[in-house]
Coordinates of C-alpha atoms in Angstrom, one line a residue:
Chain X
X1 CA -1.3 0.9 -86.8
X2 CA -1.9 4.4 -86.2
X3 CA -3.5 5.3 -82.7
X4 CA -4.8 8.4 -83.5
X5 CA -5.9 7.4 -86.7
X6 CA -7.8 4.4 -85.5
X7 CA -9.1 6.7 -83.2
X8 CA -10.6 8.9 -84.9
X9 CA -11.9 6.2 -87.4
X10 CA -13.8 4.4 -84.3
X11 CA -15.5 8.1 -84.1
X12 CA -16.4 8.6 -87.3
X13 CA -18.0 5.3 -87.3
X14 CA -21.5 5.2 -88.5
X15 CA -23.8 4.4 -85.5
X16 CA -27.8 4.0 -86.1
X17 CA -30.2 4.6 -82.8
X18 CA -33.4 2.7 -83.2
X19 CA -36.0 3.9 -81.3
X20 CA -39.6 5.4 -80.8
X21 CA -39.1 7.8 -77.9
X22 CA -37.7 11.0 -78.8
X23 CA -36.8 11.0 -75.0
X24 CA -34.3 8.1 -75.4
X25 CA -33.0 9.4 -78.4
X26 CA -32.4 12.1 -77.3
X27 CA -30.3 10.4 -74.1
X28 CA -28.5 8.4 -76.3
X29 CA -27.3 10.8 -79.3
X30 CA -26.1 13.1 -76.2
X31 CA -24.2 10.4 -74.7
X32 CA -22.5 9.8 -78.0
X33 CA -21.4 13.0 -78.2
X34 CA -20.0 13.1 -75.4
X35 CA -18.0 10.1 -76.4
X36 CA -17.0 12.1 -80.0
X37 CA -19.2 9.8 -82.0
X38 CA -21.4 12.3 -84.2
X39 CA -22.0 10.4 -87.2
X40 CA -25.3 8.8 -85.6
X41 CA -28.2 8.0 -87.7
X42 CA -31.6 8.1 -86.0
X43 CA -34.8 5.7 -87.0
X44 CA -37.9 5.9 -85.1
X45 CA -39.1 2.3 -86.2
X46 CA -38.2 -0.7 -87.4
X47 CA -39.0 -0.3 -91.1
X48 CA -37.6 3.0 -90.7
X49 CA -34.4 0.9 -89.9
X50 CA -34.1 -1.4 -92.5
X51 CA -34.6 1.5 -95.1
X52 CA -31.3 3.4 -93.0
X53 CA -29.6 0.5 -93.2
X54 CA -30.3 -0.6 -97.3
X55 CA -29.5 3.2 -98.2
X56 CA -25.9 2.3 -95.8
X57 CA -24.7 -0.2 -93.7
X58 CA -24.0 1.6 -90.3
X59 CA -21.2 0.4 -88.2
X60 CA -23.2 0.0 -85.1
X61 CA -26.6 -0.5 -84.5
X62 CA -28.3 0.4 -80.9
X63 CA -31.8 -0.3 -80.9
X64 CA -34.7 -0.4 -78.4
X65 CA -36.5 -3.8 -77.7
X66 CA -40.2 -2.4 -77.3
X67 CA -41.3 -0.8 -80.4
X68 CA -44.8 -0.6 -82.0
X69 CA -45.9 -2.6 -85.3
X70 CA -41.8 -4.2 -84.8
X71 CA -40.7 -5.0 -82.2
X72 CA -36.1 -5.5 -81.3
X73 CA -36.3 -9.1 -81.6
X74 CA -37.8 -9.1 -85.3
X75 CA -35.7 -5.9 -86.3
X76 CA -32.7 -8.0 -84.9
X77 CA -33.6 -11.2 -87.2
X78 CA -34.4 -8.9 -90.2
X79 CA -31.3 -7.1 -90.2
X80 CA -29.0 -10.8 -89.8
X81 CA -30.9 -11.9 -92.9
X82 CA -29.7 -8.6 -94.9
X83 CA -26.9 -9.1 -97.1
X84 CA -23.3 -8.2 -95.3
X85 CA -25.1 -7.5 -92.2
X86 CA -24.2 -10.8 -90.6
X87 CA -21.1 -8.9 -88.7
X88 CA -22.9 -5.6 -87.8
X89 CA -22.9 -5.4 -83.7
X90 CA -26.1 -4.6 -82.6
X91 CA -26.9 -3.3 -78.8
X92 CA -29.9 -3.8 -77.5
X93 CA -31.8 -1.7 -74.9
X94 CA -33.9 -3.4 -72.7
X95 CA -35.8 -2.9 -69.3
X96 CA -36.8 -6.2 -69.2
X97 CA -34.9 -8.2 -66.3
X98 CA -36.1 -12.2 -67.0
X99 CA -33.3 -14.3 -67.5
X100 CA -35.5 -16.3 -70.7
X101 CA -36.2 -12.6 -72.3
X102 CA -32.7 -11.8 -72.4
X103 CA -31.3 -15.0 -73.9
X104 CA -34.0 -14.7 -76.4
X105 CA -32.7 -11.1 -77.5
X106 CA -29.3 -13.1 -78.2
X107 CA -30.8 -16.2 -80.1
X108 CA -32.5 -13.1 -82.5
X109 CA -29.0 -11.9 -83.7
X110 CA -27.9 -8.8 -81.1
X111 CA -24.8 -8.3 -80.0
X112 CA -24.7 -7.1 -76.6
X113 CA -27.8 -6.1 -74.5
X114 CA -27.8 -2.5 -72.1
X115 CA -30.4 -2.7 -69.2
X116 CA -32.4 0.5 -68.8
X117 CA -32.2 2.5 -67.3
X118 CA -28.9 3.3 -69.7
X119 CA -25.1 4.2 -67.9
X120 CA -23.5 6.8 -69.6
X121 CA -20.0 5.1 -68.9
X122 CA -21.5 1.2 -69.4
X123 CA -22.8 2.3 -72.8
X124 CA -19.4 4.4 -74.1
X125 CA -17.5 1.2 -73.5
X126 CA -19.7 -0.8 -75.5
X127 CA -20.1 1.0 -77.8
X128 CA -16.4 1.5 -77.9
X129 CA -15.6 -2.3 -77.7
X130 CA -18.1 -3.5 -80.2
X131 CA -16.6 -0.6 -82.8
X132 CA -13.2 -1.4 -82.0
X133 CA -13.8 -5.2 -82.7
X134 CA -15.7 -4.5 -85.8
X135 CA -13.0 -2.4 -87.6
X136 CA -10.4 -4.9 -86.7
X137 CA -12.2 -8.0 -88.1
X138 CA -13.1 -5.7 -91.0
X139 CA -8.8 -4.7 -91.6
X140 CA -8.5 -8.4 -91.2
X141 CA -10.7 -9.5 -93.7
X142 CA -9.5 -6.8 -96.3
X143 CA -5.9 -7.6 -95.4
X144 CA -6.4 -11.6 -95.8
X145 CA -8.5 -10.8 -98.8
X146 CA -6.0 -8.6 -100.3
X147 CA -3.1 -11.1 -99.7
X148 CA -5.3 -13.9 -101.3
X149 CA -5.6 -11.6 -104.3
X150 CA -1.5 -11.0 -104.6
X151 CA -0.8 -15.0 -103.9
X152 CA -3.1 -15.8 -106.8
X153 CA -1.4 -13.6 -109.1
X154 CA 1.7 -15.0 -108.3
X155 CA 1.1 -18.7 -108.1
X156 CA 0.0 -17.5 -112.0
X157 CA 3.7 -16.0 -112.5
X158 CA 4.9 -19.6 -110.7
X159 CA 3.3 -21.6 -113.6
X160 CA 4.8 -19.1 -115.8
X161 CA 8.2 -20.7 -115.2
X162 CA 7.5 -23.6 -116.0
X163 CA 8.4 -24.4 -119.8
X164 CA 5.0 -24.2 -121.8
X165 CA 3.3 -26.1 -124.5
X166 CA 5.1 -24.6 -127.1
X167 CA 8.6 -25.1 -125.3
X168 CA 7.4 -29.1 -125.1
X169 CA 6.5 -29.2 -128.4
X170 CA 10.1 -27.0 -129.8
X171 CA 11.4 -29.7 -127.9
X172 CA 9.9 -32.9 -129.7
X173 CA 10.4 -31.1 -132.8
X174 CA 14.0 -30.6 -132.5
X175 CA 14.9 -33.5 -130.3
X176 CA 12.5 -36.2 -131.4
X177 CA 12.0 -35.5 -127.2
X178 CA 8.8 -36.2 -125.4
X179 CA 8.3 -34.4 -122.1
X180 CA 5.2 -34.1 -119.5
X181 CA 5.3 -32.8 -116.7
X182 CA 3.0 -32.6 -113.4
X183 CA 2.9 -29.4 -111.0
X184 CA 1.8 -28.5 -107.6
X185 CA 2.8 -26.3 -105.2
X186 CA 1.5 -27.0 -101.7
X187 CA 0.6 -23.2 -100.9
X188 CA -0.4 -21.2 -103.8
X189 CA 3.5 -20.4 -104.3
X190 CA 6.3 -22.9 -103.6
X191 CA 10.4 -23.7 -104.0
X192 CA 10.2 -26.3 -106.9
X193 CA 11.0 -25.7 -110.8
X194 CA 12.1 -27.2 -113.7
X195 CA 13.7 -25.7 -116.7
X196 CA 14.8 -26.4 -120.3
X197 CA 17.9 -25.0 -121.9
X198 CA 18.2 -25.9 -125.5
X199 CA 21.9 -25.9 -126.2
X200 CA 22.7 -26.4 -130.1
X201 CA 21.1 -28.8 -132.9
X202 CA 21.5 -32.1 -130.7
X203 CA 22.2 -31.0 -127.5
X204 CA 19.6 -30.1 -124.4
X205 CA 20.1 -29.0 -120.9
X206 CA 17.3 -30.2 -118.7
X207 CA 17.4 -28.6 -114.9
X208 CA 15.4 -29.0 -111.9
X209 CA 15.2 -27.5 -108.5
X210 CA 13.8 -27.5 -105.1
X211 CA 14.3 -25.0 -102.5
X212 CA 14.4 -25.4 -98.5
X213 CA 11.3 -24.8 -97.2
X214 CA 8.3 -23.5 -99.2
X215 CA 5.9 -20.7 -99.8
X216 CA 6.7 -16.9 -100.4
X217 CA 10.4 -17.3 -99.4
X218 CA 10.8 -20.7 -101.1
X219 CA 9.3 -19.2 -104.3
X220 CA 11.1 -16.1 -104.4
X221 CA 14.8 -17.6 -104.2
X222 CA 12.8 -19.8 -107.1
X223 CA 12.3 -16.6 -109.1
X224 CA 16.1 -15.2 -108.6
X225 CA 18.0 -18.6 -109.7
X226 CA 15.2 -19.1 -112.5
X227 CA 16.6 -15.3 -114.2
X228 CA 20.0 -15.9 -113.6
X229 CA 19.9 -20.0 -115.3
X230 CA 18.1 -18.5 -118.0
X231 CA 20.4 -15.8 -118.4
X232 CA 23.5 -18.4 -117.6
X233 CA 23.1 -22.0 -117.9
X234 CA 24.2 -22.4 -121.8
X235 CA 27.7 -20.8 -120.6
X236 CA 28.6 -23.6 -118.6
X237 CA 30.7 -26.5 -120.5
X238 CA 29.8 -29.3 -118.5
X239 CA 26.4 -29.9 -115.8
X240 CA 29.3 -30.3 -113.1
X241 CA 30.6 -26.3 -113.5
X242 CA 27.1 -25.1 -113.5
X243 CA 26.2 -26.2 -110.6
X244 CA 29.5 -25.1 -109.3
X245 CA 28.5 -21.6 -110.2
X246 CA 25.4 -21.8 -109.1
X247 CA 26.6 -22.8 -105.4
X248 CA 28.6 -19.8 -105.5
X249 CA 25.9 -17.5 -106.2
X250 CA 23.5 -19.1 -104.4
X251 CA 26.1 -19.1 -101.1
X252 CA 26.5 -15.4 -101.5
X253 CA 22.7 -14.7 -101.6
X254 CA 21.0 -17.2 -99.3
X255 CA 21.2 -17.1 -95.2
X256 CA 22.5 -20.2 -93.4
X257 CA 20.4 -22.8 -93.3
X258 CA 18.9 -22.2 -96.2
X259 CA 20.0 -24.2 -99.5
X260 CA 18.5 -26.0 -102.8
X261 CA 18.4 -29.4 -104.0
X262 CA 19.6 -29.2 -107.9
X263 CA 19.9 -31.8 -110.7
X264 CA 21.1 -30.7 -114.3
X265 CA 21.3 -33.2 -117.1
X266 CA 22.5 -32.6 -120.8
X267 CA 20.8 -35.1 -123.4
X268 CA 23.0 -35.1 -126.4
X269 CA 21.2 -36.9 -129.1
X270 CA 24.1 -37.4 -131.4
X271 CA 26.2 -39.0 -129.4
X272 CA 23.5 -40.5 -127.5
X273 CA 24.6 -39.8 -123.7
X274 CA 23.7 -38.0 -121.1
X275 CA 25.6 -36.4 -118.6
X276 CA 24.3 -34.8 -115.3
X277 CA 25.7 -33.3 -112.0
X278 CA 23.2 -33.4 -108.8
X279 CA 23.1 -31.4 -105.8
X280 CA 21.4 -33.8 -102.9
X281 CA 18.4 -34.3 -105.3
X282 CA 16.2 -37.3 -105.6
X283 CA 17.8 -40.4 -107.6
X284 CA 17.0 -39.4 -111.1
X285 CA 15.7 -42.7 -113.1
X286 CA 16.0 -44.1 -116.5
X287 CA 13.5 -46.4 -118.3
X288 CA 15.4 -48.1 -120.5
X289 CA 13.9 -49.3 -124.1
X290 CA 12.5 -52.8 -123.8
X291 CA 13.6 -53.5 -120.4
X292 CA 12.3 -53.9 -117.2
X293 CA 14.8 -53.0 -115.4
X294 CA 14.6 -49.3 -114.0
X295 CA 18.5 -47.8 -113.9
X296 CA 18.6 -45.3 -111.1
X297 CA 21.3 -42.2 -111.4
X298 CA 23.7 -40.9 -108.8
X299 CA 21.6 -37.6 -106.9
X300 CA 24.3 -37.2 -104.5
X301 CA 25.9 -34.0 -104.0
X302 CA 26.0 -31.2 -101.5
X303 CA 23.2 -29.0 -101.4
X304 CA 23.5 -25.7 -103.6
X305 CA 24.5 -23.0 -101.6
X306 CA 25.2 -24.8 -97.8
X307 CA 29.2 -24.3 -98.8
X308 CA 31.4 -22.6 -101.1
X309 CA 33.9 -25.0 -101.1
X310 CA 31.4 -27.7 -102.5
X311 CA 32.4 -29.6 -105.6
X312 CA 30.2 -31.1 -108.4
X313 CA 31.3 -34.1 -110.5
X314 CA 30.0 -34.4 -113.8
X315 CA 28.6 -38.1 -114.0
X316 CA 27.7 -40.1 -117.0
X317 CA 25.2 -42.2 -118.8
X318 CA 24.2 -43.6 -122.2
X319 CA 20.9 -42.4 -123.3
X320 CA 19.2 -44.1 -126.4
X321 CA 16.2 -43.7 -128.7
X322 CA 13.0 -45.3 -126.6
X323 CA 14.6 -44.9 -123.3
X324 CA 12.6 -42.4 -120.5
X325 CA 13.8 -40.2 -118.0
X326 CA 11.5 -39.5 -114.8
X327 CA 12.6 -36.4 -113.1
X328 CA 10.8 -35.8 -109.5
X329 CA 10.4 -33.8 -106.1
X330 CA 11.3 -35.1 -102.7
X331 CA 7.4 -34.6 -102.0
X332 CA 6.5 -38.0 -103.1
X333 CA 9.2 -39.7 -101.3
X334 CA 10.4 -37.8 -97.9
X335 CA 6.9 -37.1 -96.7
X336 CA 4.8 -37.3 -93.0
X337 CA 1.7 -35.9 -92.9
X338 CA -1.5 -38.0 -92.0
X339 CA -2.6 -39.1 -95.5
X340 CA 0.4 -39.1 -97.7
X341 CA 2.2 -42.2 -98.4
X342 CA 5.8 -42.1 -99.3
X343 CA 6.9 -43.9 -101.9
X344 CA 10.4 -45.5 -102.1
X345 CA 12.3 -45.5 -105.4
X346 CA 11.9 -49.5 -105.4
X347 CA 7.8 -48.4 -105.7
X348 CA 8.2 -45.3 -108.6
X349 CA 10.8 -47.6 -110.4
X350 CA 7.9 -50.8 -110.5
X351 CA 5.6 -47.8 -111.8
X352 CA 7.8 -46.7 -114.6
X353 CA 8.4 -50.2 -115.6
X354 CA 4.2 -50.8 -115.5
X355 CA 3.4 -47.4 -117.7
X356 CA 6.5 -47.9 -120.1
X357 CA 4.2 -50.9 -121.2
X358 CA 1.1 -48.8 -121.4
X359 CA 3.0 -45.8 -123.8
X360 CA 3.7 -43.9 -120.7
X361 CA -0.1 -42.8 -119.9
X362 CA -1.7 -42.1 -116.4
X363 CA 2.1 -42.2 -115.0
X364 CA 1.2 -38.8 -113.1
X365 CA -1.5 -39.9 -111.8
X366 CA -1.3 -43.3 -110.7
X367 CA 1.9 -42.2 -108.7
X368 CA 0.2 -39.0 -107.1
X369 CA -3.0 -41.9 -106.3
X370 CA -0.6 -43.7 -104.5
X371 CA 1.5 -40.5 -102.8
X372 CA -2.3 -39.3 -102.0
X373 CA -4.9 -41.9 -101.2
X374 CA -7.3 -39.8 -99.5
X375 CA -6.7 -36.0 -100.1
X376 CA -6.0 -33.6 -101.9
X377 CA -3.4 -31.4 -99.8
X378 CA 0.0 -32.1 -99.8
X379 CA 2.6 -30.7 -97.2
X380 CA 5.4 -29.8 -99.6
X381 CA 5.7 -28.8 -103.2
X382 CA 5.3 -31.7 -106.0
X383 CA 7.1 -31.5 -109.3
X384 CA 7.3 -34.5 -111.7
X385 CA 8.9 -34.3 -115.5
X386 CA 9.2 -37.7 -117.6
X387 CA 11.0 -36.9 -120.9
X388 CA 10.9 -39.8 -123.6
X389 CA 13.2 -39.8 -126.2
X390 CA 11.3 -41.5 -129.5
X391 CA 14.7 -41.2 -131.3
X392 CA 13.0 -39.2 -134.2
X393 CA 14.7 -35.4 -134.7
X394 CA 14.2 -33.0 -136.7
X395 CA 17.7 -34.4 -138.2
X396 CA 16.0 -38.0 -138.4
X397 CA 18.6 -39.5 -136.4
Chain A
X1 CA 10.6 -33.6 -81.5
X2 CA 11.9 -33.9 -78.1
X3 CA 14.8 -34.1 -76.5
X4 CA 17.3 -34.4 -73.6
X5 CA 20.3 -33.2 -73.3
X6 CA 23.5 -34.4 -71.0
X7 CA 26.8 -32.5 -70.9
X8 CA 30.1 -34.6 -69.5
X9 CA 33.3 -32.1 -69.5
X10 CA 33.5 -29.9 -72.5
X11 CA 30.7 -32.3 -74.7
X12 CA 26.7 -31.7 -74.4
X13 CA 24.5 -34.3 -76.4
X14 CA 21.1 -33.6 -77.7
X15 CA 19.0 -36.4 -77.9
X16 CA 16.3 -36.0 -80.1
X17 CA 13.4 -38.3 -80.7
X18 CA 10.2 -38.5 -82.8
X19 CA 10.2 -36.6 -85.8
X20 CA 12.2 -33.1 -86.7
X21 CA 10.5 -30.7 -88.9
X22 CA 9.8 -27.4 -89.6
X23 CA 7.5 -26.8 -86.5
X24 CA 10.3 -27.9 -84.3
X25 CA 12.1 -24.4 -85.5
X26 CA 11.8 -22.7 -82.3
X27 CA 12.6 -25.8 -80.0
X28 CA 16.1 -26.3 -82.3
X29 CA 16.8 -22.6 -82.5
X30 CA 16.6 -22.4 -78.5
X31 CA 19.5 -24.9 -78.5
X32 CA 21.2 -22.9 -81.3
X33 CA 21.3 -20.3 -79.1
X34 CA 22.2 -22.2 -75.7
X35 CA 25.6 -22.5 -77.2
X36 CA 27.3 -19.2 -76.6
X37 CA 26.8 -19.8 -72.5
X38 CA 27.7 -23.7 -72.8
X39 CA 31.4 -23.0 -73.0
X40 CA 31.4 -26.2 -74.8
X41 CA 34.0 -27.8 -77.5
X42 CA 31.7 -30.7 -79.0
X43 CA 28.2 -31.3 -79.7
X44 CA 26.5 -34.0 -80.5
X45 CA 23.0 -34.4 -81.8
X46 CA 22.0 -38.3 -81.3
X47 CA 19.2 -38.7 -84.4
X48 CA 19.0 -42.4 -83.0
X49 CA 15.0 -41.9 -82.3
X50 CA 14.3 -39.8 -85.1
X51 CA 12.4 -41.6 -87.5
X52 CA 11.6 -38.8 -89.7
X53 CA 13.4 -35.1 -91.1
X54 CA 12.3 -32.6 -93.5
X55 CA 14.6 -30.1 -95.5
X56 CA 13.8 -27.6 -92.9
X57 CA 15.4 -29.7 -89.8
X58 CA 18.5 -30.0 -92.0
X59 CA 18.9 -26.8 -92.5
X60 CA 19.0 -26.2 -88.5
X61 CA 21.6 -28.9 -88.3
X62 CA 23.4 -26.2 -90.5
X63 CA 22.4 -23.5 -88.6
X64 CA 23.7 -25.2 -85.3
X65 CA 26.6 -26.2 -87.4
X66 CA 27.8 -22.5 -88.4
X67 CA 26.9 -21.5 -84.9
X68 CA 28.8 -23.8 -83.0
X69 CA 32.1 -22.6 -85.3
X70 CA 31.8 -19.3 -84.6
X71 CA 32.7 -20.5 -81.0
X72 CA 34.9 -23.2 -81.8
X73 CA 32.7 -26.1 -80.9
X74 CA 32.2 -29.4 -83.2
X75 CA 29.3 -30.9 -84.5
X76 CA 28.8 -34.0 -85.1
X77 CA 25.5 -35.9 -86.1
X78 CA 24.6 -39.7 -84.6
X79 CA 23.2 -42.6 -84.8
X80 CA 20.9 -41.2 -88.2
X81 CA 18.8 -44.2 -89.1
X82 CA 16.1 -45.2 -91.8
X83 CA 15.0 -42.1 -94.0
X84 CA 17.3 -39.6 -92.0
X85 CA 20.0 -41.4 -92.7
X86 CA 19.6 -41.5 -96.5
X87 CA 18.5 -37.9 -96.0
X88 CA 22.1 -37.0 -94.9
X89 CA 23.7 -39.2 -97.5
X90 CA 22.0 -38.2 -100.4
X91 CA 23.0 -34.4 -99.5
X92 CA 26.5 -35.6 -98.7
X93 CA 26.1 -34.3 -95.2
X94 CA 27.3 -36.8 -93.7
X95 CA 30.9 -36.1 -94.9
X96 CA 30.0 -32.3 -94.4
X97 CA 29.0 -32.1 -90.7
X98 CA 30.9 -35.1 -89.6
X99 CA 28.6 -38.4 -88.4
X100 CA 29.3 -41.4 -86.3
X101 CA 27.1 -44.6 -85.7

């Protein structure tokens, strides 16, 4: 911040004198300009006041404790119960020396008390303290306020990554493919995303990634690989060369220690497989049709971007009409905060075998019920994507 | 997290106990940055008593990793157990930065 500039601002600061002697008035306006503080606003009672103060809110408020008809102690209680005037410092003067008198000026709302007769000095530094606290609270709040504002406008760009309804529903439409999803970041931004990359008539790339870390820096490295995947990901011949390339990139751009956990998978409906590379992501898990058994994929892999001489082998599966693949963050498994409950892949896999039964419904939430007990807040960013494959395309195979 | 640390010849071990997350960034990073002065050729971070790690405490580990190269020194990860341990498999780290039970 500007010295000078804050400096001046403290002396342009609205002060308001309350008081029914002309005499003190007079005493303290001088005093404040010998200080620099000239904007000061002078009202001879306290009705007179609370009218200054609804036409504008001063900065500072010094007022005097005896006064006809009302007296600093109401004015003080009058002017808390205004609207924004909960923050205003108020001085109060006072030649009253009981220690019960003074305590009560406190429980009515001022400030700071002054003993008459006033110190030139004593009341300059006041003054100057109380202003100087008020401004800075008030930058605070603005700044906090304005950074609220900018976070909820991007959490809104966040969701805007994510595929939307109509995405899902191309998707069932072309694919005979069923996909949900659940989202959360833990601040209002976070590293997690999911993608989909239709390829051709039977073929679709599904992708999912979590960053290091999370919030603003987590959620802009989220932005940058979502552009270049969209721009990209169809280019790659196999889910194994993607996220080669995508390690290379992501090397050159992100600082040590900083990586992201990646899992592509290509459904191809025709020849009813599905092959997928991973990049230290959580165990991918298929549902198979009318079976209980849970068949968990390979996530291994070296994060994306640690090192560029990381390789990616492109692993396979079959993947049949009525089988269901659960796609998920870390969040729900590698967790420590009081309140959360980890849950191990033996616990999701018993879940996707209990809601295949029950057409797939409440999955979401019976898993974040569990993950969550108690609260609401999570510590890291929660993605969850379960794509069903009824077997009907728009080719009816 | 806490920790001791011992050093015999040219080899100082950190052992770290409790759980290593992203609060425990400026605690790691001092120990990051305690190796130019060590004059040290191996390191080795015991994980025996760590019973929990987040993404962000692996990416020190690569931090102290890249560090410890650019002055010739080793790094090797020990002892992981329970979740840490699958931590480090499941992002093949355990081949990368070199562990031993």
């Amino acid at each position: 911040m500007n010295v000078i500039h804050f400096q001046k601002r403290l002396q342009d600061s609205r002060i308001l004198m309350v008081d029914d002697s002309e005499y003190s008035v007079f005493l303290v306006t001088e005093i404040l300009k010998n200080g620099g503080y000239t904007n000061v606003a002078i009202a001879s009672s306290g009705a007179a006041a609370l009218d200054s103060i609804s036409a504008q809110i001063p900065d500072l408020i010094i007022a005097d404790v005896l006064m006809p008809e009302m007296d600093g102690f109401e004015l003080c209680r009058r002017i808390r119960a205004l609207p924004h005037c909960a923050d205003i410092p108020i001085i109060v003067e006072t030649a009253m020396h009981s220690q019960e008198e003074r305590v009560n000026i406190f429980r009515h709302g001022a400030t700071d008390l002054m003993v008459k007769p006033l110190n030139p000095v004593e009341l300059l530094a006041r003054v100057r303290i109380h202003l100087e606290k008020k401004h800075l609270m008030q930058d605070l709040q603005n700044y906090q306020h304005r950074v609220e504002g900018e976070l909820s406008d991007a959490r809104k760009m966040q969701f805007a990554l994510l595929p939307d309804d109509d995405a899902l529903k191309a998707c069932r439409m072309r694919y005979g493919l069923k996909l949900s999803q659940y989202y959360d970041p833990s601040e209002k931004v976070g590293g997690d995303f999911w993608m989909l990359h239709p390829l051709d008539e039977n073929r679709v790339l599904m992708t999912i990634c979590d960053f290091s870390g999370h919030g603003v820096t987590a959620a802009m490295n989220c932005f940058r690989l979502h552009a270049v995947l969209h721009q990209q990901a169809a280019q790659y011949e196999t889910p194994g060369t993607l996220l080669s390339g995508l390690n290379q990139f992501l090397f050159s751009l992100l600082p040590v220690g900083h990586y992201a956990t990646f899992c592509a998978l290509l459904i191809d409906t025709n020849k009813r497989r599905m092959t997928y590379a991973a990049a230290g992501s959580p165990t991918p898990m298929i549902h198979r049709a009318g079976n209980t058994q849970v068949e968990k994929l390979n996530g291994r892999g070296i994060p994306l971007g640690i090192t560029p001489d990381a390789t990616y082998e492109t692993r396979e599966t079959e993947f049949h009409p009525g089988d269901a693949l659960f796609l998920y963050s870390d969040a729900i498994t590698d967790c420590h905060a009081p309140g959360l409950v980890a849950l191990s892949e033996e616990v999701i896999a018993e879940q996707l075998s209990l809601h295949a039964k029950k057409e797939w419904n409440d999955l979401f939430t019976s898993l974040m019920k569990m993950h969550q007990p108690a609260t609401q807040q999570h510590t890291d960013d929660v993605t969850l994507v379960l794509c069903q494959w009824n077997g009907i395309s728009a080719h009816g195979k | 997290m806490d920790y001791t640390a011992t050093q015999n010849d040219a080899t100082a071990t950190y052992h770290l106990r409790g759980s290593f997350t992203f609060e425990d960034n400026p605690r790691f990073r001092a120990i990051i940055q305690s190796i130019p002065e060590q004059k040290i050729k191996s390191l080795v971070v015991d994980l025996a008593a760590v019973d929990f790690m987040d993404s962000a405490a692996l990416g020190m580990l690569l931090l102290l990793h890249d560090e410890a190269k650019q002055h010739n020194a080793r790094v090797t990860v020990a002892n992981p157990v329970g979740q840490v341990r699958k931590l480090l498999e499941i992002s093949m780290l355990d081949t990368y930065l070199g562990i031993k039970s």
